[in-house]
PDB file of C-alpha atoms in Angstrom:
ATOM      1  CA  MET A  27     123.031  92.022 128.542  1.00 62.00           C
ATOM      2  CA  ALA A  28     123.276  88.246 128.105  1.00 73.00           C
ATOM      3  CA  ARG A  29     122.234  86.057 130.995  1.00 89.00           C
ATOM      4  CA  LYS A  30     125.144  83.843 131.971  1.00 94.00           C
ATOM      5  CA  VAL A  31     124.697  80.220 132.889  1.00 95.00           C
ATOM      6  CA  LEU A  32     127.249  77.673 134.046  1.00 97.00           C
ATOM      7  CA  VAL A  33     126.374  74.105 133.069  1.00 97.00           C
ATOM      8  CA  VAL A  34     128.273  71.331 134.831  1.00 97.00           C
ATOM      9  CA  ASP A  35     128.117  67.665 133.848  1.00 96.00           C
ATOM     10  CA  ASP A  36     130.753  64.970 133.390  1.00 95.00           C
ATOM     11  CA  ASP A  37     128.936  63.573 130.325  1.00 95.00           C
ATOM     12  CA  GLU A  38     130.029  65.426 127.169  1.00 95.00           C
ATOM     13  CA  LEU A  39     126.818  64.639 125.245  1.00 95.00           C
ATOM     14  CA  THR A  40     124.679  65.990 128.089  1.00 94.00           C
ATOM     15  CA  LEU A  41     126.800  69.149 128.150  1.00 95.00           C
ATOM     16  CA  GLN A  42     126.300  69.615 124.399  1.00 96.00           C
ATOM     17  CA  ILE A  43     122.526  69.093 124.675  1.00 95.00           C
ATOM     18  CA  LEU A  44     122.189  71.502 127.591  1.00 95.00           C
ATOM     19  CA  LYS A  45     124.326  74.104 125.816  1.00 96.00           C
ATOM     20  CA  ALA A  46     122.186  73.823 122.657  1.00 96.00           C
ATOM     21  CA  ILE A  47     118.945  74.190 124.650  1.00 95.00           C
ATOM     22  CA  LEU A  48     120.193  77.208 126.579  1.00 95.00           C
ATOM     23  CA  ASP A  49     121.790  78.826 123.513  1.00 94.00           C
ATOM     24  CA  LEU A  50     118.316  78.797 121.934  1.00 93.00           C
ATOM     25  CA  GLU A  51     117.060  80.666 124.999  1.00 90.00           C
ATOM     26  CA  GLU A  52     119.763  83.303 124.434  1.00 90.00           C
ATOM     27  CA  PHE A  53     121.916  82.428 127.435  1.00 92.00           C
ATOM     28  CA  GLU A  54     125.666  82.887 127.393  1.00 94.00           C
ATOM     29  CA  VAL A  55     126.691  79.339 128.313  1.00 95.00           C
ATOM     30  CA  THR A  56     129.911  78.254 130.009  1.00 97.00           C
ATOM     31  CA  THR A  57     130.471  74.534 130.547  1.00 97.00           C
ATOM     32  CA  ALA A  58     132.491  72.543 133.053  1.00 97.00           C
ATOM     33  CA  SER A  59     133.027  68.787 133.096  1.00 96.00           C
ATOM     34  CA  ASP A  60     133.483  68.252 136.836  1.00 96.00           C
ATOM     35  CA  GLY A  61     132.919  69.899 140.178  1.00 95.00           C
ATOM     36  CA  ASP A  62     136.459  71.166 140.620  1.00 95.00           C
ATOM     37  CA  GLN A  63     136.410  72.831 137.188  1.00 96.00           C
ATOM     38  CA  ALA A  64     133.035  74.359 138.118  1.00 97.00           C
ATOM     39  CA  LEU A  65     134.412  75.828 141.339  1.00 96.00           C
ATOM     40  CA  ARG A  66     137.279  77.429 139.401  1.00 96.00           C
ATOM     41  CA  ALA A  67     134.822  78.892 136.867  1.00 97.00           C
ATOM     42  CA  ILE A  68     132.645  80.293 139.675  1.00 96.00           C
ATOM     43  CA  GLU A  69     135.672  81.932 141.299  1.00 95.00           C
ATOM     44  CA  GLY A  70     136.539  83.656 138.035  1.00 91.00           C
ATOM     45  CA  ASP A  71     133.120  84.783 136.807  1.00 93.00           C
ATOM     46  CA  ASP A  72     129.635  85.799 137.890  1.00 93.00           C
ATOM     47  CA  PHE A  73     126.785  83.590 136.687  1.00 95.00           C
ATOM     48  CA  ASP A  74     123.056  84.254 136.706  1.00 94.00           C
ATOM     49  CA  VAL A  75     122.251  80.558 137.206  1.00 95.00           C
ATOM     50  CA  ILE A  76     124.205  77.320 137.690  1.00 97.00           C
ATOM     51  CA  VAL A  77     122.939  73.957 136.406  1.00 97.00           C
ATOM     52  CA  LEU A  78     124.731  71.072 138.147  1.00 96.00           C
ATOM     53  CA  ASP A  79     124.874  67.328 137.793  1.00 96.00           C
ATOM     54  CA  VAL A  80     125.238  65.580 141.148  1.00 96.00           C
ATOM     55  CA  MET A  81     127.412  62.548 140.381  1.00 94.00           C
ATOM     56  CA  MET A  82     130.734  63.861 139.058  1.00 93.00           C
ATOM     57  CA  PRO A  83     134.421  63.267 139.664  1.00 89.00           C
ATOM     58  CA  GLY A  84     136.071  65.551 142.204  1.00 88.00           C
ATOM     59  CA  ALA A  85     133.610  67.768 144.040  1.00 93.00           C
ATOM     60  CA  ASP A  86     130.092  66.429 143.478  1.00 95.00           C
ATOM     61  CA  GLY A  87     127.085  68.632 142.734  1.00 96.00           C
ATOM     62  CA  TYR A  88     126.029  68.816 146.367  1.00 97.00           C
ATOM     63  CA  GLU A  89     129.504  70.058 147.359  1.00 97.00           C
ATOM     64  CA  VAL A  90     129.551  72.654 144.577  1.00 97.00           C
ATOM     65  CA  CYS A  91     126.053  73.824 145.526  1.00 98.00           C
ATOM     66  CA  ARG A  92     127.041  74.171 149.200  1.00 97.00           C
ATOM     67  CA  SER A  93     130.134  76.122 148.202  1.00 97.00           C
ATOM     68  CA  VAL A  94     128.053  78.503 146.064  1.00 97.00           C
ATOM     69  CA  LYS A  95     125.450  79.021 148.779  1.00 97.00           C
ATOM     70  CA  ASP A  96     128.045  79.465 151.560  1.00 97.00           C
ATOM     71  CA  ASP A  97     129.933  82.208 149.683  1.00 96.00           C
ATOM     72  CA  PRO A  98     128.419  85.679 150.258  1.00 96.00           C
ATOM     73  CA  ARG A  99     129.468  86.695 146.728  1.00 95.00           C
ATOM     74  CA  THR A 100     127.463  83.877 145.102  1.00 96.00           C
ATOM     75  CA  SER A 101     124.868  82.894 147.700  1.00 95.00           C
ATOM     76  CA  ALA A 102     121.994  84.519 145.765  1.00 95.00           C
ATOM     77  CA  THR A 103     122.886  82.695 142.530  1.00 95.00           C
ATOM     78  CA  PRO A 104     120.164  80.154 141.713  1.00 96.00           C
ATOM     79  CA  VAL A 105     121.407  76.560 141.536  1.00 97.00           C
ATOM     80  CA  VAL A 106     119.488  73.880 139.632  1.00 97.00           C
ATOM     81  CA  LEU A 107     120.510  70.281 140.322  1.00 97.00           C
ATOM     82  CA  LEU A 108     119.938  68.144 137.217  1.00 96.00           C
ATOM     83  CA  THR A 109     120.629  64.516 138.066  1.00 94.00           C
ATOM     84  CA  ALA A 110     119.660  60.887 137.579  1.00 92.00           C
ATOM     85  CA  ARG A 111     119.358  60.544 141.364  1.00 91.00           C
ATOM     86  CA  ASP A 112     115.633  60.523 142.127  1.00 90.00           C
ATOM     87  CA  ARG A 113     115.206  59.068 145.604  1.00 94.00           C
ATOM     88  CA  GLU A 114     113.701  61.170 148.370  1.00 95.00           C
ATOM     89  CA  ASP A 115     116.980  61.200 150.305  1.00 96.00           C
ATOM     90  CA  ASP A 116     118.725  62.529 147.162  1.00 95.00           C
ATOM     91  CA  ARG A 117     116.192  65.343 146.903  1.00 95.00           C
ATOM     92  CA  GLN A 118     116.629  66.073 150.619  1.00 96.00           C
ATOM     93  CA  ALA A 119     120.404  66.207 150.158  1.00 96.00           C
ATOM     94  CA  GLY A 120     119.816  68.773 147.389  1.00 96.00           C
ATOM     95  CA  LYS A 121     117.636  70.866 149.683  1.00 97.00           C
ATOM     96  CA  ASP A 122     120.189  70.562 152.474  1.00 97.00           C
ATOM     97  CA  ALA A 123     122.898  71.772 150.068  1.00 97.00           C
ATOM     98  CA  GLY A 124     120.738  74.805 149.257  1.00 97.00           C
ATOM     99  CA  CYS A 125     119.629  74.096 145.690  1.00 97.00           C
ATOM    100  CA  ASP A 126     116.846  76.257 144.290  1.00 97.00           C
ATOM    101  CA  ALA A 127     115.423  73.529 142.027  1.00 97.00           C
ATOM    102  CA  TYR A 128     115.881  69.773 141.559  1.00 97.00           C
ATOM    103  CA  LEU A 129     115.237  68.124 138.176  1.00 96.00           C
ATOM    104  CA  THR A 130     115.819  64.503 137.240  1.00 95.00           C
ATOM    105  CA  LYS A 131     117.235  62.882 134.122  1.00 94.00           C
ATOM    106  CA  PRO A 132     115.948  62.090 131.653  1.00 92.00           C
ATOM    107  CA  PHE A 133     114.702  65.659 131.634  1.00 92.00           C
ATOM    108  CA  SER A 134     112.375  67.730 129.535  1.00 93.00           C
ATOM    109  CA  PRO A 135     114.112  70.691 127.881  1.00 93.00           C
ATOM    110  CA  LEU A 136     110.889  72.642 128.410  1.00 92.00           C
ATOM    111  CA  ALA A 137     110.900  71.808 132.140  1.00 94.00           C
ATOM    112  CA  LEU A 138     114.491  73.047 132.426  1.00 95.00           C
ATOM    113  CA  VAL A 139     113.669  76.323 130.663  1.00 92.00           C
ATOM    114  CA  GLU A 140     110.498  76.758 132.754  1.00 93.00           C
ATOM    115  CA  THR A 141     112.473  76.124 135.940  1.00 95.00           C
ATOM    116  CA  ILE A 142     115.029  78.761 134.996  1.00 91.00           C
ATOM    117  CA  THR A 143     112.207  81.149 134.073  1.00 86.00           C
ATOM    118  CA  ASP A 144     110.522  80.500 137.428  1.00 88.00           C
ATOM    119  CA  LEU A 145     113.807  81.483 139.088  1.00 89.00           C
ATOM    120  CA  GLY A 146     113.442  84.888 137.436  1.00 74.00           C
ATOM    121  CA  LEU A 147     115.803  84.351 134.522  1.00 70.00           C
ATOM    122  CA  GLY A 148     113.525  83.953 131.515  1.00 55.00           C
ATOM    123  CA  LYS A 149     114.073  85.751 128.219  1.00 52.00           C
ATOM    124  CA  GLY A 150     114.399  89.453 128.749  1.00 45.00           C
ATOM    125  CA  LYS A 151     115.038  89.086 132.490  1.00 44.00           C
ATOM    126  CA  ARG A 152     118.266  89.906 134.254  1.00 42.00           C
TER     127      ARG A 152
END
């Protein structure tokens, strides 16, 4: 069964790059362009991992992460924050929101795949 990932970013090029990377890793990728769209997608589907930008229109990545972690149905879903925000207080805000991993842009595709693998979702895992 395909591993399902939700990728959320307000930059269309970043969404396309992330989708291409994760398609190569045999994920079934759903994309959303803002936090509100992400929340609707999460309500309607079950994902194995969520990759979130932080700075987006509507609900930001921290808000989406908190919503995922506060919902008993989705609380075990790993959330990776992928953002340009790299200050210590940004990282702390990610931890406070409940993220499972925090990566900064520009990012290494290999680091993203390794992070997802470390969360137990590598090829062949479910």
